Every structure is written in C-alpha cells, then in structure tokens.
Amino acid sequence: MLDVAPSVAAASLRSSGLSSNVTSPVTPWTEQSELDWSNVAPHTVLSASDLYPRICVRDPYFALKDVTVMGKGEVVARVPVQQDPDAEAGIIGIAEAGRHMAILGSCASALMSPKDGQHFYLACGARGEWLRREPMKRGNELLWGLAQASFTGKRTATARTLLSTPDGTPVFRLEVDYNVLSAAAFTRLFGEARVEMRREPRRDDGVQRTPEEWARLRQNPYSKQLELRDWRSDGESLNATLGPVTKDMCKGHFALHPVMPVAIVASGMTRVATTLLRKLEGAPWARCLAKDVRLSADSLAYAGQTVNFGAVRRSQDGANHTFTCQASVGERVVAELDVTYERVE
C-alpha cells in the first residue's frame, strides 16, 4: 500500500509551515481493540475494529481507507471524495476535506493519548488554506491524507494535516484543535443527546453483497448536500434553515449520541456563503476557491434540533470575497466560520 505519495505528503507537511443528570459512562462498543496503542509499530495498518472504539466515530461518517501508522503521532490514509464540491472549484469541497482530515487527526491523536481507553475527539477549532489557485475537476480517485498530532494539554490536542492528490501534490492544509473527553466525561456533558442505536461496528459476516444491497444496509447521508430551506436574503447577507436534524443525518457520529458533526455544520455555512457569492456576482454558475479558513465550534446540534445558517459578506477585493458565517440553534451559537473565497470561474 505504501508508495511514494505518503512520503511526498509527509515532506510537504513538515516543510509547511451542556450538562445532564446522567452520571454513569456509556461505552459505545462492548469489544475493545487488542492493539497496544502505546507501542504501535510504523507501517501498521489500523483496522476499523482498532479505530472505532478508540475515537468513538464509525462509518459512514468515518470513510478513510488504509489508515497506516507512519511514526509517533503520525498517520497516513486514502481519502474518498463523496460529495460534489458544487460552487467550490477544488478537487473536493473544503467542508468534506475538513471532515476527513479532522477524523484522520483524531486517529493520530489517539496514538499520542496519555490515557488508554475510549475518547471523544471534539473538533473545537480549525485553520485551513487551499493550496492550489487554479480550478480543478472533482476527484474520482482516492486522495492522500496525512496527519501529525500532539497533546497540548491534559484534555486538548492539535493535529496538523495535509490533503494531497493521488500523485502526492498537496492541495489543502488544515490544523485542527480538539477537546478530548473520556467516555464518562462525554456522557456527563451530552447525556441529553442519547438515543438508542447500534452499539457495535457491523461484523464481517462474509456475505458478498451488491452495491444496492450495501446502500440499503447503510445509506450514507454525507454523500449529498444538506437540504436547506427557508432561504432569506437581505443585501449582503443570506440565511437558511436545516431541520429538525434527524439521527440519520448524524450516522456514525456518535454511537448512542447522534449529534451533527462540526464538519457537516461547516458544510452548511460554506453552502450559504458560496450561494451568496453567486447571488452577489449575478452568476449562478460561478466557482470559487477558499483562501484563509478559520472555524470555531463551541457547541453541538443534537438530533431533533433545528439549525439556522447565516453568511454575511464583510468585504470584497476584486475576485476575493470575505464572509463571516454562523450556525445556531435558537440563541445558542454552534459554530462560526470566517472564510475568503476567490472567484476563479
């Protein structure tokens, strides 16, 4: 599996610069990995049964392939492109790229965890940049992802990630911050989000299935755009609504506690921002590339809640449009995003 591409990506990265009354922890999986996480040898391929109980997310939200240890706190993986980037002119949309890179970063962080056992890696901040300035077609091959992580405190971690094309050319750089919670701490904080769902990863039963059978077995809500409604524009601002959020929109994130992933919340904000850009430009076909991206996430949206998305264009300099975006549930802010898009088509 390992060839020149992970080495190229690694070299590029190195050179680039809520409470409840629930008190008992609920572990999402009853079977634990037998892997010794304190001493994982380089080139070890981490299986789903190794990773799911460790980082507490699973398919279909987890879609990485061949997650492989490269060194201490460093992993590489193959990354699928599951959604049309739409108005974004990259090989993959930045929200989907952020989804995969944040998950890969949690895998790298799990290698560095000072404590054994299950942990929830809640992305609370991210800073990113698209590295190619020319338009690209949507990727139809697996990309390369690389992540290097370290713990910055007892319950915080940061991962530096790099996404590259199949030939190893870097296209997106993202740094992700996490709040790291034990299963007990997560249950205390987010017990109100608990919904009875399957507790364990699906076992390999050896049955050969057609693509249609697999689709019926587990549909992937992350392969299509969010179904936003009630679009409302006012000058240089645009708002839209999602929901109520269903537990099917949160598949794989998290087991027993379906909450909307931060990356999916981000996809709603980027969708509103790029739609606003097209509206203000009077060009519904316009495509753009993200420059500076800064995300903060202080809360979560639970299944059953309605999420409001808004974007305001703060400035324009030629082809560059800078937006401030927000996602909220009622008066509670879930996440905020500052992003500059450059119109390239």
Coordinates of C-alpha atoms in Angstrom, one line a residue:
M1 CA 0.0 0.0 0.0
L2 CA 2.8 2.5 0.9
D3 CA 4.4 4.1 -2.1
V4 CA 6.0 7.5 -2.9
A5 CA 2.8 9.5 -2.3
P6 CA 2.7 9.4 1.5
S7 CA 6.4 10.3 1.6
V8 CA 5.8 13.3 -0.6
A9 CA 2.9 14.4 1.5
A10 CA 4.9 13.9 4.7
A11 CA 7.7 16.0 3.4
S12 CA 5.3 18.7 2.3
L13 CA 3.7 18.9 5.7
R14 CA 7.0 19.1 7.5
S15 CA 8.0 22.0 5.4
S16 CA 4.7 23.9 5.6
G17 CA 4.8 26.0 7.9
L18 CA -24.2 21.4 28.5
S19 CA -24.9 19.1 31.4
S20 CA -27.4 16.3 32.3
N21 CA -28.3 14.0 35.1
V22 CA -26.5 11.1 33.6
T23 CA -23.6 10.1 35.8
S24 CA -22.5 6.7 34.6
P25 CA -20.4 6.4 31.4
V26 CA -21.9 4.6 28.4
T27 CA -19.3 3.0 26.2
P28 CA -20.3 2.8 22.6
W29 CA -18.7 -0.6 22.0
T30 CA -18.5 -3.6 24.2
E31 CA -15.5 -5.1 22.4
Q32 CA -12.2 -3.3 22.6
S33 CA -9.2 -3.4 20.3
E34 CA -6.4 -5.7 21.3
L35 CA -3.9 -3.4 19.8
D36 CA -1.2 -2.0 22.2
W37 CA -1.8 1.7 21.4
S38 CA 1.2 2.7 23.5
N39 CA 3.6 1.0 21.1
V40 CA 2.3 0.8 17.6
A41 CA 5.0 0.0 15.0
P42 CA 5.4 2.1 11.9
H43 CA 3.6 0.8 8.8
T44 CA 0.9 -0.8 11.0
V45 CA -2.5 -0.6 9.2
L46 CA -5.2 0.3 11.7
S47 CA -8.4 -1.6 11.2
A48 CA -12.0 -0.4 11.8
S49 CA -12.1 -2.6 14.9
D50 CA -9.0 -0.9 16.1
L51 CA -10.1 2.7 15.4
Y52 CA -13.9 2.8 16.0
P53 CA -13.7 2.0 19.8
R54 CA -10.7 4.3 20.2
I55 CA -12.0 7.5 18.6
C56 CA -15.8 6.8 19.0
V57 CA -16.9 7.5 15.4
R58 CA -17.6 4.9 12.8
D59 CA -18.9 4.5 9.2
P60 CA -20.4 6.1 7.3
Y61 CA -19.0 9.3 8.9
F62 CA -15.7 7.6 9.0
A63 CA -14.8 6.9 5.4
L64 CA -10.9 6.7 5.4
K65 CA -9.2 3.8 3.8
D66 CA -5.9 2.1 4.8
V67 CA -5.1 4.2 7.9
T68 CA -1.5 3.5 8.4
V69 CA 0.9 4.5 11.2
M70 CA 4.0 6.3 9.8
G71 CA 5.6 7.3 13.1
K72 CA 4.9 8.6 16.6
G73 CA 1.6 10.5 16.3
E74 CA 1.6 10.4 12.5
V75 CA -0.7 8.5 10.2
V76 CA -1.5 8.4 6.5
A77 CA -4.7 7.3 4.8
R78 CA -6.5 7.2 1.5
V79 CA -9.4 9.7 1.3
P80 CA -12.5 9.4 -0.8
V81 CA -14.4 12.3 -2.4
Q82 CA -18.0 11.5 -1.6
Q83 CA -19.8 14.8 -2.4
D84 CA -19.9 17.2 -5.4
P85 CA -18.0 20.3 -4.5
D86 CA -20.7 22.4 -6.2
A87 CA -19.6 26.0 -6.2
E88 CA -16.1 25.2 -5.0
A89 CA -13.6 24.7 -7.8
G90 CA -11.4 22.3 -5.9
I91 CA -11.0 18.5 -6.2
I92 CA -13.0 18.3 -3.0
G93 CA -15.1 20.8 -1.0
I94 CA -13.3 22.3 2.0
A95 CA -16.0 21.1 4.4
E96 CA -15.7 17.5 3.2
A97 CA -11.9 17.8 3.2
G98 CA -12.2 19.1 6.8
R99 CA -14.4 16.1 7.7
H100 CA -11.8 13.6 6.6
M101 CA -8.8 15.5 7.9
A102 CA -10.4 16.0 11.3
I103 CA -11.1 12.3 11.6
L104 CA -7.6 11.4 10.4
G105 CA -6.2 13.9 13.0
S106 CA -8.2 12.1 15.7
C107 CA -6.6 8.8 14.7
A108 CA -3.2 10.5 15.0
S109 CA -4.2 12.0 18.4
A110 CA -5.3 8.6 19.6
L111 CA -1.7 7.4 19.1
M112 CA -0.5 10.1 21.5
S113 CA -3.2 9.9 24.1
P114 CA -1.7 9.8 27.6
K115 CA -4.6 7.7 28.8
D116 CA -5.8 4.4 27.5
G117 CA -9.4 3.7 26.5
Q118 CA -12.2 5.4 24.6
H119 CA -12.1 9.1 24.0
F120 CA -14.3 11.5 22.0
Y121 CA -12.3 14.0 19.9
L122 CA -14.5 17.1 19.6
A123 CA -13.2 19.5 17.0
C124 CA -13.4 23.0 18.5
G125 CA -11.3 25.0 16.1
A126 CA -9.6 24.8 12.7
R127 CA -7.4 26.9 10.5
G128 CA -7.0 26.0 6.8
E129 CA -5.9 27.0 3.4
W130 CA -6.5 25.8 -0.1
L131 CA -3.0 25.5 -1.7
R132 CA -3.9 25.4 -5.4
R133 CA -5.2 28.6 -7.1
E134 CA -6.4 27.0 -10.4
P135 CA -9.8 25.3 -10.9
M136 CA -9.8 21.5 -10.6
K137 CA -12.3 18.8 -11.5
R138 CA -13.9 16.8 -8.8
G139 CA -11.7 13.9 -7.7
N140 CA -12.7 10.4 -8.8
E141 CA -9.8 8.6 -7.2
L142 CA -8.7 8.2 -3.6
L143 CA -6.7 11.2 -2.3
W144 CA -3.9 11.0 0.2
G145 CA -4.2 12.4 3.7
L146 CA -1.5 12.9 6.3
A147 CA -1.9 13.9 10.0
Q148 CA 0.6 14.6 12.7
A149 CA -0.8 15.2 16.2
S150 CA 0.3 16.1 19.7
F151 CA -1.5 16.7 23.0
T152 CA -1.3 20.3 24.0
G153 CA -2.8 19.8 27.5
K154 CA -4.4 17.0 29.6
R155 CA -7.7 17.2 27.6
T156 CA -6.7 19.0 24.4
A157 CA -4.9 18.0 21.2
T158 CA -3.9 19.6 17.9
A159 CA -3.4 17.9 14.5
R160 CA -1.6 19.3 11.5
T161 CA -3.0 17.7 8.4
L162 CA -2.3 17.8 4.7
L163 CA -4.5 16.6 1.8
S164 CA -2.9 15.6 -1.5
T165 CA -3.9 14.5 -4.9
P166 CA -3.4 10.8 -5.9
D167 CA 0.1 11.7 -7.2
G168 CA 1.0 13.4 -3.9
T169 CA 0.6 17.1 -4.9
P170 CA -0.6 19.0 -1.8
V171 CA -4.0 20.8 -2.2
F172 CA -5.3 21.6 1.3
R173 CA -3.7 22.2 4.6
L174 CA -5.7 22.2 7.9
E175 CA -4.8 22.4 11.5
V176 CA -7.5 21.1 13.9
D177 CA -7.9 21.6 17.6
Y178 CA -9.7 19.1 19.8
N179 CA -11.3 18.9 23.2
V180 CA -10.6 15.3 24.3
L181 CA -13.2 13.7 26.5
S182 CA -13.3 10.3 28.2
A183 CA -16.5 8.3 27.7
A184 CA -17.6 9.2 31.2
A185 CA -17.0 12.9 30.7
F186 CA -18.8 12.9 27.3
T187 CA -21.8 11.1 28.9
R188 CA -22.0 13.6 31.7
L189 CA -21.9 16.6 29.3
F190 CA -24.0 15.2 26.4
G191 CA -26.3 12.6 28.0
E192 CA -29.3 14.5 26.9
A193 CA -28.4 13.6 23.3
R194 CA -28.6 9.9 24.0
V195 CA -30.6 7.8 21.5
E196 CA -30.6 4.0 21.5
M197 CA -28.7 3.0 18.4
R198 CA -26.5 0.0 17.4
R199 CA -23.6 -0.3 19.9
E200 CA -21.0 -2.1 17.9
P201 CA -19.4 -1.9 14.5
R202 CA -21.0 -4.2 12.0
R203 CA -19.3 -7.6 12.0
D204 CA -17.9 -9.0 8.8
D205 CA -20.4 -11.9 8.1
G206 CA -18.6 -13.0 4.9
V207 CA -21.6 -12.3 2.8
Q208 CA -21.0 -10.9 -0.7
R209 CA -23.4 -8.0 -1.4
T210 CA -24.2 -5.9 -4.4
P211 CA -23.7 -2.1 -4.2
E212 CA -27.5 -1.8 -4.0
E213 CA -27.7 -4.2 -1.0
W214 CA -24.9 -2.3 0.8
A215 CA -26.7 1.0 0.1
R216 CA -29.9 -0.4 1.7
L217 CA -27.9 -1.7 4.6
R218 CA -26.4 1.7 5.4
Q219 CA -27.2 4.8 3.5
N220 CA -24.6 7.5 3.6
P221 CA -26.1 10.9 4.4
Y222 CA -22.7 12.5 3.8
S223 CA -22.7 12.0 0.1
K224 CA -25.2 14.7 -0.6
Q225 CA -25.7 18.3 0.3
L226 CA -27.7 19.4 3.3
E227 CA -31.4 20.0 2.4
L228 CA -31.5 23.7 3.5
R229 CA -34.9 25.5 3.4
D230 CA -36.4 28.9 4.0
W231 CA -33.7 30.9 2.2
R232 CA -33.8 34.5 3.2
S233 CA -31.6 37.3 1.7
D234 CA -31.0 40.8 2.8
G235 CA -28.5 42.9 0.9
E236 CA -25.1 41.2 1.5
S237 CA -26.4 38.6 3.9
L238 CA -28.1 35.3 3.4
N239 CA -29.8 32.8 5.8
A240 CA -31.2 29.3 5.5
T241 CA -32.6 26.7 7.9
L242 CA -32.0 22.9 8.4
G243 CA -34.1 20.5 10.3
P244 CA -35.2 19.4 12.5
V245 CA -32.0 17.3 12.4
T246 CA -32.7 13.6 12.3
K247 CA -30.5 10.9 13.8
D248 CA -29.9 9.6 10.3
M249 CA -28.1 12.9 9.5
C250 CA -25.6 12.0 12.2
K251 CA -24.9 8.4 11.3
G252 CA -21.6 7.3 12.9
H253 CA -21.2 10.5 15.0
F254 CA -21.5 9.4 17.8
A255 CA -22.7 6.0 18.7
L256 CA -25.7 6.3 21.1
H257 CA -25.4 10.1 21.0
P258 CA -26.3 11.3 17.5
V259 CA -25.0 14.9 17.2
M260 CA -24.3 16.8 14.0
P261 CA -20.6 16.7 13.1
V262 CA -18.8 20.0 13.1
A263 CA -17.7 19.4 9.5
I264 CA -21.3 19.0 8.4
V265 CA -22.3 22.2 10.2
A266 CA -19.4 23.8 8.4
S267 CA -20.8 22.5 5.1
G268 CA -24.0 24.3 5.8
M269 CA -22.1 27.6 6.4
T270 CA -19.9 27.2 3.2
R271 CA -23.0 26.4 1.2
V272 CA -24.7 29.6 2.3
A273 CA -21.6 31.6 1.7
T274 CA -21.0 30.3 -1.8
T275 CA -24.6 30.7 -2.7
L276 CA -24.4 34.3 -1.5
L277 CA -21.3 34.9 -3.6
R278 CA -23.1 33.6 -6.7
K279 CA -26.1 35.8 -5.9
L280 CA -24.0 39.0 -5.4
E281 CA -22.0 38.3 -8.5
G282 CA -25.1 37.7 -10.6
A283 CA -23.5 34.4 -11.8
P284 CA -25.2 31.2 -10.6
W285 CA -22.5 29.2 -12.4
A286 CA -19.6 30.9 -10.6
R287 CA -17.0 28.7 -9.0
C288 CA -14.5 29.7 -6.3
L289 CA -11.6 28.5 -4.2
A290 CA -11.2 29.1 -0.4
K291 CA -8.2 31.0 0.8
D292 CA -8.0 31.6 4.6
V293 CA -10.4 29.5 6.6
R294 CA -11.0 29.9 10.3
L295 CA -13.5 27.8 12.2
S296 CA -14.6 27.8 15.9
A297 CA -17.1 25.4 17.4
D298 CA -18.3 25.9 20.9
S299 CA -21.4 23.7 20.9
L300 CA -23.2 20.9 19.2
A301 CA -26.5 20.5 17.4
Y302 CA -28.5 17.4 18.6
A303 CA -30.9 15.2 16.7
G304 CA -34.3 16.9 16.9
Q305 CA -33.0 20.4 16.8
T306 CA -33.3 23.0 14.0
V307 CA -30.1 24.7 12.8
N308 CA -30.0 28.2 11.3
F309 CA -27.2 29.1 9.0
G310 CA -26.2 32.6 8.0
A311 CA -23.5 34.3 6.0
V312 CA -22.5 38.0 5.6
R313 CA -20.1 39.3 3.1
R314 CA -17.7 41.6 5.0
S315 CA -15.5 42.8 2.2
Q316 CA -14.7 42.4 -1.5
D317 CA -11.3 43.0 -3.1
G318 CA -11.5 42.2 -6.8
A319 CA -12.2 38.5 -7.1
N320 CA -11.8 37.9 -3.3
H321 CA -14.9 37.8 -1.2
T322 CA -14.6 37.6 2.6
F323 CA -17.5 36.1 4.6
T324 CA -18.4 35.7 8.2
C325 CA -20.7 32.7 8.8
Q326 CA -22.6 31.4 11.8
A327 CA -24.6 28.3 12.7
S328 CA -27.0 28.4 15.6
V329 CA -29.8 26.6 17.4
G330 CA -32.1 29.2 18.7
E331 CA -30.0 31.8 20.5
R332 CA -27.1 29.3 21.0
V333 CA -24.2 29.6 18.6
V334 CA -23.0 26.2 17.5
A335 CA -20.1 27.3 15.2
E336 CA -18.6 30.3 13.4
L337 CA -16.6 30.4 10.2
D338 CA -14.5 33.2 8.6
V339 CA -13.6 32.4 5.0
T340 CA -12.3 34.2 2.0
Y341 CA -13.4 32.8 -1.4
E342 CA -11.6 33.8 -4.6
R343 CA -13.8 33.6 -7.7
V344 CA -11.9 31.6 -10.3
E345 CA -14.6 30.9 -12.9

